[in-house]
Structures are given as C-alpha cells and as structure tokens.
PDB file of C-alpha atoms and ligand atoms in Angstrom:
ATOM      1  CA  UNK A  14      23.047   1.989  15.564  1.00  0.00           C
ATOM      2  CA  UNK A  15      22.935   2.166  11.413  1.00  0.00           C
ATOM      3  CA  UNK A  16      25.421  -1.002  12.017  1.00  0.00           C
ATOM      4  CA  UNK A  17      22.851  -2.708  14.425  1.00  0.00           C
ATOM      5  CA  UNK A  18      20.227  -2.126  12.106  1.00  0.00           C
ATOM      6  CA  UNK A  19      22.192  -3.784   9.346  1.00  0.00           C
ATOM      7  CA  UNK A  20      22.687  -6.406  11.523  1.00  0.00           C
ATOM      8  CA  UNK A  21      18.791  -6.921  12.413  1.00  0.00           C
ATOM      9  CA  UNK A  22      17.777  -6.508   9.222  1.00  0.00           C
ATOM     10  CA  UNK A  23      20.228  -9.268   8.263  1.00  0.00           C
ATOM     11  CA  UNK A  24      18.960 -11.545  11.106  1.00  0.00           C
ATOM     12  CA  UNK A  25      15.562 -11.024   9.654  1.00  0.00           C
ATOM     13  CA  UNK A  26      16.560 -12.111   6.142  1.00  0.00           C
ATOM     14  CA  UNK A  27      18.477 -14.764   7.756  1.00  0.00           C
ATOM     15  CA  UNK A  28      15.754 -16.341   9.634  1.00  0.00           C
ATOM     16  CA  UNK A  29      12.862 -15.524   7.037  1.00  0.00           C
ATOM     17  CA  UNK A  30      11.549 -19.082   6.774  1.00  0.00           C
ATOM     18  CA  UNK A  31      11.254 -19.117  10.650  1.00  0.00           C
ATOM     19  CA  UNK A  32       9.482 -16.215  10.813  1.00  0.00           C
ATOM     20  CA  UNK A  33       7.072 -17.107   7.874  1.00  0.00           C
ATOM     21  CA  UNK A  34       6.344 -20.874  10.168  1.00  0.00           C
ATOM     22  CA  UNK A  35       5.440 -18.271  12.864  1.00  0.00           C
ATOM     23  CA  UNK A  36       3.149 -16.325  10.916  1.00  0.00           C
ATOM     24  CA  UNK A  37       1.882 -19.451   9.350  1.00  0.00           C
ATOM     25  CA  UNK A  38       1.085 -20.771  13.193  1.00  0.00           C
ATOM     26  CA  UNK A  39      -1.055 -17.748  14.521  1.00  0.00           C
ATOM     27  CA  UNK A  40      -3.117 -17.631  10.773  1.00  0.00           C
ATOM     28  CA  UNK A  41      -4.199 -21.299  11.846  1.00  0.00           C
ATOM     29  CA  UNK A  42      -6.315 -19.886  14.427  1.00  0.00           C
ATOM     30  CA  UNK A  43      -9.483 -19.272  13.907  1.00  0.00           C
ATOM     31  CA  UNK A  44      -9.426 -16.619  16.521  1.00  0.00           C
ATOM     32  CA  UNK A  45     -12.857 -15.133  15.597  1.00  0.00           C
ATOM     33  CA  UNK A  46     -14.281 -12.800  18.166  1.00  0.00           C
ATOM     34  CA  UNK A  47     -18.108 -12.300  16.971  1.00  0.00           C
ATOM     35  CA  UNK A  48     -18.501 -16.368  16.966  1.00  0.00           C
ATOM     36  CA  UNK A  49     -19.123 -18.022  20.885  1.00  0.00           C
ATOM     37  CA  UNK A  50     -17.969 -20.923  18.817  1.00  0.00           C
ATOM     38  CA  UNK A  51     -14.418 -19.671  18.695  1.00  0.00           C
ATOM     39  CA  UNK A  52     -14.391 -18.269  22.243  1.00  0.00           C
ATOM     40  CA  UNK A  53     -11.232 -21.834  23.003  1.00  0.00           C
ATOM     41  CA  UNK A  54      -9.097 -19.814  19.759  1.00  0.00           C
ATOM     42  CA  UNK A  55      -9.455 -16.312  20.875  1.00  0.00           C
ATOM     43  CA  UNK A  56      -7.787 -18.314  24.099  1.00  0.00           C
ATOM     44  CA  UNK A  57      -5.430 -19.745  21.957  1.00  0.00           C
ATOM     45  CA  UNK A  58      -4.159 -16.992  20.214  1.00  0.00           C
ATOM     46  CA  UNK A  59      -3.690 -14.736  23.104  1.00  0.00           C
ATOM     47  CA  UNK A  60      -1.615 -17.598  24.647  1.00  0.00           C
ATOM     48  CA  UNK A  61       0.114 -18.108  21.252  1.00  0.00           C
ATOM     49  CA  UNK A  62       0.971 -14.285  21.474  1.00  0.00           C
ATOM     50  CA  UNK A  63       2.419 -14.463  25.296  1.00  0.00           C
ATOM     51  CA  UNK A  64       4.381 -17.645  24.692  1.00  0.00           C
ATOM     52  CA  UNK A  65       6.106 -15.525  22.084  1.00  0.00           C
ATOM     53  CA  UNK A  66       6.785 -12.388  24.152  1.00  0.00           C
ATOM     54  CA  UNK A  67       7.582 -14.542  26.965  1.00  0.00           C
ATOM     55  CA  UNK A  68      10.164 -16.572  24.260  1.00  0.00           C
ATOM     56  CA  UNK A  69      11.826 -12.645  23.517  1.00  0.00           C
ATOM     57  CA  UNK A  70      12.255 -12.040  27.273  1.00  0.00           C
ATOM     58  CA  UNK A  71       9.993  -9.676  28.048  1.00  0.00           C
ATOM     59  CA  UNK A  72       8.938  -8.832  31.330  1.00  0.00           C
ATOM     60  CA  UNK A  73       5.238  -8.752  32.896  1.00  0.00           C
ATOM     61  CA  UNK A  74       4.037 -11.077  30.398  1.00  0.00           C
ATOM     62  CA  UNK A  75       0.601 -12.021  31.029  1.00  0.00           C
ATOM     63  CA  UNK A  76      -3.183 -12.088  29.772  1.00  0.00           C
ATOM     64  CA  UNK A  77      -5.480  -9.858  31.621  1.00  0.00           C
ATOM     65  CA  UNK A  78      -9.160 -11.194  31.715  1.00  0.00           C
ATOM     66  CA  UNK A  79     -11.729  -8.539  30.666  1.00  0.00           C
ATOM     67  CA  UNK A  80     -15.510  -9.686  30.255  1.00  0.00           C
ATOM     68  CA  UNK A  81     -14.489 -10.689  26.632  1.00  0.00           C
ATOM     69  CA  UNK A  82     -11.506 -11.828  25.069  1.00  0.00           C
ATOM     70  CA  UNK A  83      -7.959 -11.604  27.087  1.00  0.00           C
ATOM     71  CA  UNK A  84      -5.992  -8.619  26.640  1.00  0.00           C
ATOM     72  CA  UNK A  85      -1.961  -9.590  26.114  1.00  0.00           C
ATOM     73  CA  UNK A  86       0.629  -7.218  27.744  1.00  0.00           C
ATOM     74  CA  UNK A  87       4.461  -7.242  27.460  1.00  0.00           C
ATOM     75  CA  UNK A  88       7.017  -4.991  28.058  1.00  0.00           C
ATOM     76  CA  UNK A  89      10.802  -4.567  28.129  1.00  0.00           C
ATOM     77  CA  UNK A  90      12.137  -1.654  30.462  1.00  0.00           C
ATOM     78  CA  UNK A  91      15.647  -2.037  30.374  1.00  0.00           C
ATOM     79  CA  UNK A  92      17.403   0.580  28.031  1.00  0.00           C
ATOM     80  CA  UNK A  93      17.422   3.652  30.710  1.00  0.00           C
ATOM     81  CA  UNK A  94      16.877   7.215  29.217  1.00  0.00           C
ATOM     82  CA  UNK A  95      15.366   5.623  26.061  1.00  0.00           C
ATOM     83  CA  UNK A  96      11.658   6.740  25.116  1.00  0.00           C
ATOM     84  CA  UNK A  97       9.211   4.409  25.270  1.00  0.00           C
ATOM     85  CA  UNK A  98       6.796   3.309  22.661  1.00  0.00           C
ATOM     86  CA  UNK A  99       3.234   1.248  23.171  1.00  0.00           C
ATOM     87  CA  UNK A 100       2.660  -0.870  20.692  1.00  0.00           C
ATOM     88  CA  UNK A 101      -1.271  -1.984  19.652  1.00  0.00           C
ATOM     89  CA  UNK A 102      -2.286  -4.838  18.158  1.00  0.00           C
ATOM     90  CA  UNK A 103      -5.557  -7.236  17.737  1.00  0.00           C
ATOM     91  CA  UNK A 104      -5.586 -11.186  17.275  1.00  0.00           C
ATOM     92  CA  UNK A 105      -9.197 -11.359  16.313  1.00  0.00           C
ATOM     93  CA  UNK A 106     -10.309 -11.894  12.842  1.00  0.00           C
ATOM     94  CA  UNK A 107     -13.357 -11.274  10.848  1.00  0.00           C
ATOM     95  CA  UNK A 108     -15.392 -13.860   9.902  1.00  0.00           C
ATOM     96  CA  UNK A 109     -14.867 -16.026   7.143  1.00  0.00           C
ATOM     97  CA  UNK A 110     -18.489 -16.214   5.111  1.00  0.00           C
ATOM     98  CA  UNK A 111     -18.912 -17.074   2.416  1.00  0.00           C
ATOM     99  CA  UNK A 112     -16.686 -20.078   2.999  1.00  0.00           C
ATOM    100  CA  UNK A 113     -17.265 -21.242  -0.576  1.00  0.00           C
ATOM    101  CA  UNK A 114     -16.138 -17.888  -1.883  1.00  0.00           C
ATOM    102  CA  UNK A 115     -12.135 -18.480  -0.615  1.00  0.00           C
ATOM    103  CA  UNK A 116      -9.941 -20.553  -3.177  1.00  0.00           C
ATOM    104  CA  UNK A 117      -7.949 -21.326  -0.305  1.00  0.00           C
ATOM    105  CA  UNK A 118      -8.759 -22.898   3.573  1.00  0.00           C
ATOM    106  CA  UNK A 119      -9.231 -19.284   5.351  1.00  0.00           C
ATOM    107  CA  UNK A 120      -6.980 -20.760   8.047  1.00  0.00           C
ATOM    108  CA  UNK A 121      -4.643 -22.668   5.872  1.00  0.00           C
ATOM    109  CA  UNK A 122      -2.406 -20.583   5.431  1.00  0.00           C
ATOM    110  CA  UNK A 123      -1.166 -20.975   1.907  1.00  0.00           C
ATOM    111  CA  UNK A 124       1.759 -18.680  -0.168  1.00  0.00           C
ATOM    112  CA  UNK A 125       1.146 -18.118  -3.242  1.00  0.00           C
ATOM    113  CA  UNK A 126       4.026 -16.328  -5.252  1.00  0.00           C
ATOM    114  CA  UNK A 127       4.913 -13.276  -2.706  1.00  0.00           C
ATOM    115  CA  UNK A 128       1.143 -13.227  -0.868  1.00  0.00           C
ATOM    116  CA  UNK A 129      -0.097 -15.489   1.746  1.00  0.00           C
ATOM    117  CA  UNK A 130      -3.419 -16.004   1.925  1.00  0.00           C
ATOM    118  CA  UNK A 131      -5.313 -16.209   4.812  1.00  0.00           C
ATOM    119  CA  UNK A 132      -8.065 -14.974   7.254  1.00  0.00           C
ATOM    120  CA  UNK A 133      -6.236 -12.403   9.102  1.00  0.00           C
ATOM    121  CA  UNK A 134      -2.921 -11.960   7.309  1.00  0.00           C
ATOM    122  CA  UNK A 135      -3.118  -8.503   6.809  1.00  0.00           C
ATOM    123  CA  UNK A 136      -5.747  -7.103   9.401  1.00  0.00           C
ATOM    124  CA  UNK A 137      -3.664  -7.750  11.324  1.00  0.00           C
ATOM    125  CA  UNK A 138      -1.788 -10.911  12.236  1.00  0.00           C
ATOM    126  CA  UNK A 139       1.295  -9.397  10.001  1.00  0.00           C
ATOM    127  CA  UNK A 140       1.882  -6.306  11.300  1.00  0.00           C
ATOM    128  CA  UNK A 141       1.382  -7.662  14.767  1.00  0.00           C
ATOM    129  CA  UNK A 142       4.325 -10.443  14.131  1.00  0.00           C
ATOM    130  CA  UNK A 143       6.562  -7.770  12.539  1.00  0.00           C
ATOM    131  CA  UNK A 144       6.722  -5.995  15.412  1.00  0.00           C
ATOM    132  CA  UNK A 145       7.422  -9.459  17.538  1.00  0.00           C
ATOM    133  CA  UNK A 146       9.676 -10.236  14.803  1.00  0.00           C
ATOM    134  CA  UNK A 147      11.331  -6.968  14.693  1.00  0.00           C
ATOM    135  CA  UNK A 148      12.182  -6.561  18.088  1.00  0.00           C
ATOM    136  CA  UNK A 149      13.613 -10.515  18.006  1.00  0.00           C
ATOM    137  CA  UNK A 150      16.282  -9.152  15.215  1.00  0.00           C
ATOM    138  CA  UNK A 151      17.150  -5.976  17.729  1.00  0.00           C
ATOM    139  CA  UNK A 152      17.297  -8.224  20.540  1.00  0.00           C
ATOM    140  CA  UNK A 153      19.684 -10.754  18.882  1.00  0.00           C
ATOM    141  CA  UNK A 154      21.830  -8.433  17.224  1.00  0.00           C
ATOM    142  CA  UNK A 155      22.823  -5.909  20.356  1.00  0.00           C
ATOM    143  CA  UNK A 156      19.858  -5.457  21.951  1.00  0.00           C
ATOM    144  CA  UNK A 157      16.757  -3.028  22.050  1.00  0.00           C
ATOM    145  CA  UNK A 158      17.783   0.391  21.287  1.00  0.00           C
ATOM    146  CA  UNK A 159      14.316   1.877  23.357  1.00  0.00           C
ATOM    147  CA  UNK A 160      11.968   0.571  25.659  1.00  0.00           C
ATOM    148  CA  UNK A 161       8.740  -1.020  24.227  1.00  0.00           C
ATOM    149  CA  UNK A 162       5.409  -2.451  25.708  1.00  0.00           C
ATOM    150  CA  UNK A 163       2.990  -4.755  23.714  1.00  0.00           C
ATOM    151  CA  UNK A 164      -1.333  -4.427  24.098  1.00  0.00           C
ATOM    152  CA  UNK A 165      -2.800  -7.227  22.158  1.00  0.00           C
ATOM    153  CA  UNK A 166      -6.770  -6.981  22.111  1.00  0.00           C
ATOM    154  CA  UNK A 167      -8.982 -10.127  21.008  1.00  0.00           C
ATOM    155  CA  UNK A 168     -11.904  -7.598  20.123  1.00  0.00           C
ATOM    156  CA  UNK A 169     -11.071  -5.253  17.933  1.00  0.00           C
ATOM    157  CA  UNK A 170     -13.296  -6.797  14.922  1.00  0.00           C
ATOM    158  CA  UNK A 171     -16.005  -6.411  17.676  1.00  0.00           C
ATOM    159  CA  UNK A 172     -15.928  -2.494  18.180  1.00  0.00           C
ATOM    160  CA  UNK A 173     -12.691  -3.223  21.334  1.00  0.00           C
ATOM    161  CA  UNK A 174     -15.782  -2.796  23.977  1.00  0.00           C
ATOM    162  CA  UNK A 175     -13.222  -3.527  26.776  1.00  0.00           C
ATOM    163  CA  UNK A 176     -10.722  -1.885  25.428  1.00  0.00           C
ATOM    164  CA  UNK A 177     -11.338   1.830  26.848  1.00  0.00           C
ATOM    165  CA  UNK A 178     -12.415   0.238  30.794  1.00  0.00           C
ATOM    166  CA  UNK A 179      -8.897  -1.278  30.431  1.00  0.00           C
ATOM    167  CA  UNK A 180      -6.792   1.371  29.629  1.00  0.00           C
ATOM    168  CA  UNK A 181      -8.736   3.587  32.074  1.00  0.00           C
ATOM    169  CA  UNK A 182      -7.618   1.007  35.400  1.00  0.00           C
ATOM    170  CA  UNK A 183      -4.023   0.439  33.764  1.00  0.00           C
ATOM    171  CA  UNK A 184      -2.770   3.628  32.662  1.00  0.00           C
ATOM    172  CA  UNK A 185       0.599   2.960  35.134  1.00  0.00           C
ATOM    173  CA  UNK A 186       1.071  -0.078  33.074  1.00  0.00           C
ATOM    174  CA  UNK A 187       0.404   1.426  29.813  1.00  0.00           C
ATOM    175  CA  UNK A 188       2.648   4.978  30.345  1.00  0.00           C
ATOM    176  CA  UNK A 189       4.626   5.669  27.412  1.00  0.00           C
ATOM    177  CA  UNK A 190       5.939   8.350  24.926  1.00  0.00           C
ATOM    178  CA  UNK A 191       4.193   7.667  22.170  1.00  0.00           C
ATOM    179  CA  UNK A 192       2.072   4.921  20.766  1.00  0.00           C
ATOM    180  CA  UNK A 193       1.815   2.875  17.324  1.00  0.00           C
ATOM    181  CA  UNK A 194      -1.023   1.162  16.015  1.00  0.00           C
ATOM    182  CA  UNK A 195      -0.287  -0.768  12.775  1.00  0.00           C
ATOM    183  CA  UNK A 196      -3.341  -1.591  12.410  1.00  0.00           C
ATOM    184  CA  UNK A 197      -3.650   0.137   8.826  1.00  0.00           C
ATOM    185  CA  UNK A 198      -1.642  -0.208   5.290  1.00  0.00           C
ATOM    186  CA  UNK A 199       0.394   0.613   2.889  1.00  0.00           C
ATOM    187  CA  UNK A 200      -0.274   2.785  -0.063  1.00  0.00           C
ATOM    188  CA  UNK A 201       2.000   0.472  -2.437  1.00  0.00           C
ATOM    189  CA  UNK A 202       3.811  -2.877  -2.062  1.00  0.00           C
ATOM    190  CA  UNK A 203       7.237  -1.051  -2.132  1.00  0.00           C
ATOM    191  CA  UNK A 204       6.007   2.507  -1.169  1.00  0.00           C
ATOM    192  CA  UNK A 205       6.357   2.705   3.530  1.00  0.00           C
ATOM    193  CA  UNK A 206       3.586   4.659   4.532  1.00  0.00           C
ATOM    194  CA  UNK A 207       2.307   6.339   7.971  1.00  0.00           C
ATOM    195  CA  UNK A 208      -1.310   6.825   8.169  1.00  0.00           C
ATOM    196  CA  UNK A 209      -1.691   9.630  11.025  1.00  0.00           C
ATOM    197  CA  UNK A 210      -5.157  10.265  11.209  1.00  0.00           C
ATOM    198  CA  UNK A 211      -8.086   7.878  10.777  1.00  0.00           C
ATOM    199  CA  UNK A 212     -11.615   8.508   9.595  1.00  0.00           C
ATOM    200  CA  UNK A 213     -13.210   6.468  12.324  1.00  0.00           C
ATOM    201  CA  UNK A 214     -16.801   5.276  12.343  1.00  0.00           C
ATOM    202  CA  UNK A 215     -20.298   5.790  13.257  1.00  0.00           C
ATOM    203  CA  UNK A 216     -23.330   3.700  11.945  1.00  0.00           C
ATOM    204  CA  UNK A 217     -26.968   3.395  12.881  1.00  0.00           C
ATOM    205  CA  UNK A 218     -30.239   1.270  11.385  1.00  0.00           C
ATOM    206  CA  UNK A 219     -33.057   3.378   9.978  1.00  0.00           C
ATOM    207  CA  UNK A 220     -36.442   1.778  10.010  1.00  0.00           C
ATOM    208  CA  UNK A 221     -39.384   2.547   8.119  1.00  0.00           C
ATOM    209  CA  UNK A 222     -42.571   1.185   9.167  1.00  0.00           C
ATOM    210  CA  UNK A 223     -45.643   1.136   6.864  1.00  0.00           C
ATOM    211  CA  UNK A 224     -49.104  -0.406   7.108  1.00  0.00           C
ATOM    212  CA  UNK A 225     -49.295  -2.795  10.210  1.00  0.00           C
ATOM    213  CA  UNK A 226     -49.956  -5.939   8.110  1.00  0.00           C
ATOM    214  CA  UNK A 227     -49.331  -6.822   4.506  1.00  0.00           C
ATOM    215  CA  UNK A 228     -51.468  -5.072   1.494  1.00  0.00           C
ATOM    216  CA  UNK A 229     -51.853  -6.944  -1.847  1.00  0.00           C
ATOM    217  CA  UNK A 230     -49.848  -4.895  -3.855  1.00  0.00           C
ATOM    218  CA  UNK A 231     -52.789  -4.964  -6.825  1.00  0.00           C
ATOM    219  CA  UNK A 232     -55.468  -3.395  -4.415  1.00  0.00           C
ATOM    220  CA  UNK A 233     -53.316  -0.965  -2.777  1.00  0.00           C
ATOM    221  CA  UNK A 234     -49.990  -0.341  -5.571  1.00  0.00           C
ATOM    222  CA  UNK A 235     -49.312   2.674  -5.920  1.00  0.00           C
ATOM    223  CA  UNK A 236     -52.349   4.197  -3.594  1.00  0.00           C
ATOM    224  CA  UNK A 237     -50.349   3.794   0.215  1.00  0.00           C
ATOM    225  CA  UNK A 238     -46.804   4.145   0.342  1.00  0.00           C
ATOM    226  CA  UNK A 239     -44.279   1.108   0.465  1.00  0.00           C
ATOM    227  CA  UNK A 240     -42.218   1.490   2.690  1.00  0.00           C
ATOM    228  CA  UNK A 241     -39.399  -0.078   0.650  1.00  0.00           C
ATOM    229  CA  UNK A 242     -39.907   2.664  -1.259  1.00  0.00           C
ATOM    230  CA  UNK A 243     -39.656   5.457   0.965  1.00  0.00           C
ATOM    231  CA  UNK A 244     -36.799   3.852   2.627  1.00  0.00           C
ATOM    232  CA  UNK A 245     -35.113   3.921  -0.575  1.00  0.00           C
ATOM    233  CA  UNK A 246     -35.903   7.351  -1.494  1.00  0.00           C
ATOM    234  CA  UNK A 247     -34.879   8.383   1.493  1.00  0.00           C
ATOM    235  CA  UNK A 248     -30.939   6.879   1.109  1.00  0.00           C
ATOM    236  CA  UNK A 249     -31.176   7.999  -2.670  1.00  0.00           C
ATOM    237  CA  UNK A 250     -31.713  11.828  -0.748  1.00  0.00           C
ATOM    238  CA  UNK A 251     -28.250  11.258   1.106  1.00  0.00           C
ATOM    239  CA  UNK A 252     -26.104  12.298  -1.475  1.00  0.00           C
ATOM    240  CA  UNK A 253     -26.764  14.772  -3.996  1.00  0.00           C
ATOM    241  CA  UNK A 254     -26.029  14.531  -8.059  1.00  0.00           C
ATOM    242  CA  UNK A 255     -22.139  15.015  -7.501  1.00  0.00           C
ATOM    243  CA  UNK A 256     -21.957  12.799  -4.560  1.00  0.00           C
ATOM    244  CA  UNK A 257     -21.985  15.133  -1.761  1.00  0.00           C
ATOM    245  CA  UNK A 258     -23.094  13.819   1.305  1.00  0.00           C
ATOM    246  CA  UNK A 259     -26.363  16.232   2.273  1.00  0.00           C
ATOM    247  CA  UNK A 260     -27.124  15.184   5.725  1.00  0.00           C
ATOM    248  CA  UNK A 261     -27.574  18.936   7.810  1.00  0.00           C
ATOM    249  CA  UNK A 262     -24.234  19.439   9.223  1.00  0.00           C
ATOM    250  CA  UNK A 263     -22.434  16.085   7.886  1.00  0.00           C
ATOM    251  CA  UNK A 264     -19.325  18.736   7.073  1.00  0.00           C
ATOM    252  CA  UNK A 265     -19.586  21.240   9.588  1.00  0.00           C
ATOM    253  CA  UNK A 266     -16.676  20.208  11.676  1.00  0.00           C
ATOM    254  CA  UNK A 267     -14.622  18.326   8.816  1.00  0.00           C
ATOM    255  CA  UNK A 268     -10.675  20.223   9.223  1.00  0.00           C
ATOM    256  CA  UNK A 269      -9.481  21.712   5.790  1.00  0.00           C
ATOM    257  CA  UNK A 270      -6.354  20.164   4.339  1.00  0.00           C
ATOM    258  CA  UNK A 271      -3.116  22.074   5.295  1.00  0.00           C
ATOM    259  CA  UNK A 272      -0.919  23.002   1.861  1.00  0.00           C
ATOM    260  CA  UNK A 273       1.684  20.127   2.979  1.00  0.00           C
ATOM    261  CA  UNK A 274      -0.829  17.901   3.361  1.00  0.00           C
ATOM    262  CA  UNK A 275      -2.395  18.517  -0.438  1.00  0.00           C
ATOM    263  CA  UNK A 276       0.716  18.713  -1.637  1.00  0.00           C
ATOM    264  CA  UNK A 277       1.459  14.820  -0.602  1.00  0.00           C
ATOM    265  CA  UNK A 278      -1.837  13.874  -1.740  1.00  0.00           C
ATOM    266  CA  UNK A 279      -1.090  15.303  -5.225  1.00  0.00           C
ATOM    267  CA  UNK A 280       1.910  13.104  -4.908  1.00  0.00           C
ATOM    268  CA  UNK A 281       0.339   9.842  -3.911  1.00  0.00           C
ATOM    269  CA  UNK A 282       1.333   7.196  -6.401  1.00  0.00           C
ATOM    270  CA  UNK A 283      -1.468   5.245  -8.169  1.00  0.00           C
ATOM    271  CA  UNK A 284      -2.165   1.458  -7.911  1.00  0.00           C
ATOM    272  CA  UNK A 285      -4.432  -1.803  -8.296  1.00  0.00           C
ATOM    273  CA  UNK A 286      -6.619  -2.333  -5.826  1.00  0.00           C
ATOM    274  CA  UNK A 287      -6.994  -5.948  -5.043  1.00  0.00           C
ATOM    275  CA  UNK A 288     -10.955  -5.975  -6.406  1.00  0.00           C
ATOM    276  CA  UNK A 289     -10.510  -3.769  -9.511  1.00  0.00           C
ATOM    277  CA  UNK A 290      -8.330  -4.394 -13.173  1.00  0.00           C
ATOM    278  CA  UNK A 291      -8.620   0.004 -12.148  1.00  0.00           C
ATOM    279  CA  UNK A 292      -5.244   1.964 -10.592  1.00  0.00           C
ATOM    280  CA  UNK A 293      -7.203   3.598  -7.806  1.00  0.00           C
ATOM    281  CA  UNK A 294      -4.819   5.378  -5.084  1.00  0.00           C
ATOM    282  CA  UNK A 295      -5.384   3.869  -1.923  1.00  0.00           C
ATOM    283  CA  UNK A 296      -4.424   6.803  -0.063  1.00  0.00           C
ATOM    284  CA  UNK A 297      -7.047   9.655  -1.643  1.00  0.00           C
ATOM    285  CA  UNK A 298      -9.370   6.697  -3.309  1.00  0.00           C
ATOM    286  CA  UNK A 299      -9.344   8.280  -6.443  1.00  0.00           C
ATOM    287  CA  UNK A 300      -8.853   7.711 -10.063  1.00  0.00           C
ATOM    288  CA  UNK A 301      -6.182   9.224 -11.092  1.00  0.00           C
ATOM    289  CA  UNK A 302      -6.927  12.095 -13.658  1.00  0.00           C
ATOM    290  CA  UNK A 303     -10.442  12.433 -11.880  1.00  0.00           C
ATOM    291  CA  UNK A 304     -11.843  15.600 -10.795  1.00  0.00           C
ATOM    292  CA  UNK A 305     -11.460  15.852  -6.808  1.00  0.00           C
ATOM    293  CA  UNK A 306     -14.752  14.654  -5.336  1.00  0.00           C
ATOM    294  CA  UNK A 307     -15.881  14.461  -1.599  1.00  0.00           C
ATOM    295  CA  UNK A 308     -14.455  10.712  -1.310  1.00  0.00           C
ATOM    296  CA  UNK A 309     -11.312  11.008  -0.397  1.00  0.00           C
ATOM    297  CA  UNK A 310      -9.211   8.814   1.907  1.00  0.00           C
ATOM    298  CA  UNK A 311      -9.061  12.808   4.078  1.00  0.00           C
ATOM    299  CA  UNK A 312     -13.248  13.348   4.067  1.00  0.00           C
ATOM    300  CA  UNK A 313     -16.073  11.245   5.597  1.00  0.00           C
ATOM    301  CA  UNK A 314     -18.383   9.798   3.220  1.00  0.00           C
ATOM    302  CA  UNK A 315     -21.565   7.974   4.046  1.00  0.00           C
ATOM    303  CA  UNK A 316     -22.370   4.359   2.699  1.00  0.00           C
ATOM    304  CA  UNK A 317     -24.970   1.843   3.031  1.00  0.00           C
ATOM    305  CA  UNK A 318     -23.892  -1.707   4.429  1.00  0.00           C
ATOM    306  CA  UNK A 319     -27.043  -3.822   4.104  1.00  0.00           C
ATOM    307  CA  UNK A 320     -30.725  -3.362   2.870  1.00  0.00           C
ATOM    308  CA  UNK A 321     -33.276  -5.677   3.768  1.00  0.00           C
ATOM    309  CA  UNK A 322     -37.615  -5.022   2.691  1.00  0.00           C
ATOM    310  CA  UNK A 323     -40.386  -7.376   2.696  1.00  0.00           C
ATOM    311  CA  UNK A 324     -39.322 -10.975   2.892  1.00  0.00           C
ATOM    312  CA  UNK A 325     -36.921 -11.825   0.088  1.00  0.00           C
ATOM    313  CA  UNK A 326     -35.571 -15.118   1.641  1.00  0.00           C
ATOM    314  CA  UNK A 327     -32.498 -16.255   0.832  1.00  0.00           C
ATOM    315  CA  UNK A 328     -31.195 -14.175  -2.060  1.00  0.00           C
ATOM    316  CA  UNK A 329     -29.025 -16.223  -4.179  1.00  0.00           C
ATOM    317  CA  UNK A 330     -25.164 -14.628  -5.350  1.00  0.00           C
ATOM    318  CA  UNK A 331     -24.713 -13.657  -8.660  1.00  0.00           C
TER     319      UNK A 331
HETATM  320 ZN1   ZN B 694      -7.697  -4.411  12.452  1.00  0.00          ZN
END
C-alpha cells in the first residue's frame, strides 16, 4: 500500500499541469445556483463532472434530475471485501456580486503565486476535484484500494432543498460504510485538518412594525417609539457585555468539550485570516493569548446578516 501511495503521489506530481487545467475548466463554469439565468451553467457543471467520472472508468454514472439542479452519481465497487466510502461534494457556487470588488474575473481562474483566484475555488470545486484526481492517481498506479461512490449536488448554496428527498429515495445505491464531506477548510496551509463536527445554521427574519403611516420626526421624534430604534434595541439586547448570547435557552443543549478536545484546541496554531492582518486561529476563531470567549468554533454564535429600515435607497459602499 505504501508503495502504491508513493506511486500515486508521484503520478499526481507528474500530472500537476493537467490537474490544474481540469480545475480551471470547472472553475470557469459560472454554476451559480441562486440565479435562474445560470441554469444552463448548472447543467454544464453537472455534465462536466459526470464526464470526469466516466473517464475514470466509474460505473453507474448518471445525472439524477431533482426539482432543481441534477445530482451527479458514479461508483466503483470492484474491490471485494474492502469498505465503501461515499464522497459528497457540491458543484454550485455563490453569486459574485459586487463584481467590481473582484481583482480578477470570478470565472476567469487566475493563478497568482501559489494561489488560484475564482468563485468556488475553495468552496468547493477544488475539494471535489481533489477526490477525483486522487482516485485517478490510485487507479493509474495499481487500482483503487477501497470502493467509492460519489454524490455531487448543485444546490448546496441554496440550502440543498432536494438532497434529503433524494437520499431518502436512493438508500440502496447510497449505502456505504462511511461518508466523507470535504466542504470545509484546513486550519493552515501546511496543517491537514479533519473536521468532525460543524455548527450548522438556523436563521430567522425579524420584522418590527410601528405606526401605519410615516410620521414626521420633527413632530413625533422622541414621542413615538421609532421601529428602527426598537429593532436596534432588540438586537443589542441579544448579547451581554461579555459577548454572551442572552436569548433564553440558547446554550441549553450545547455539549461540553471533552478533555481531549480541550487539549487539541489549546494546541492549535494561529494563522492569518485573509481579511485581517491579525493572526487568528481559524479553528477556534480566537486571537492567540486572548481570554476564552463564547466565540469559539465549538460554541454556537448569533449574528446579524442584514439590517434594513426606513427608505435608505442605494447605500454607497465606503
Ligand atoms: Zn460549500
């Protein structure tokens, strides 16, 4: 096995340019799932992936139609007695607005130094392609050591509305010993990371209504409770002075870390986050040396992702 792993790694190094070329091909497809105008691109990305699976010699390669984007499936079950892994991936990407903040075209993959810039490069066309190219490297140097199934969806960025139903109605073909989802990150460039838990997401929209019609602030300011101020007060009240969420029951079902997990976290390295010059550990989201807060990666947080009141019109960006 070690010999094959070495050979497979050597194959990957020898084919770096070809792999990079394939990566650029999939990155150039603007498979934005939130925008109807990009439906043909979604289809194109799905077909591109299925062609990759075909060329790897995968069996049962097909596009399953759903109510939205197709699900791409392929499998290789030729290794008797070996476990079967199901690899999950998604081929859709986030929208690109505001486009003028991009230094290079979002769908014109551009290599600068050791980095490649394009929408979806790290979320997650890169990871999806890595699994395919790892399999290729193994197949070309002796064959797959395990059985493998791929499931690529094209609706992750819109909340995977059709995935649960698809899984429910295809438990036979999706049966596996374990599943791998690499739609996550590494805590450092040279620090391989296995993510074994994610925080998940729950969200709500809060609307505060006031008087039935506009009131002049010269006449009513300070007399009538302004809904914008009421909303700001509500949001401000959701955290205490130490940054702890004050919503009743918010932490009620949060599991405490084990000793081992605490030790692992204490050991994590710091690194620079792209948008900040201050070193921050991506795993616990804390500045090194700072007192522990509830803002760690293993604790739930509460955020505001949009805020609107009155008639602000188009707000200029600073
Ligand atoms: Zn993702």
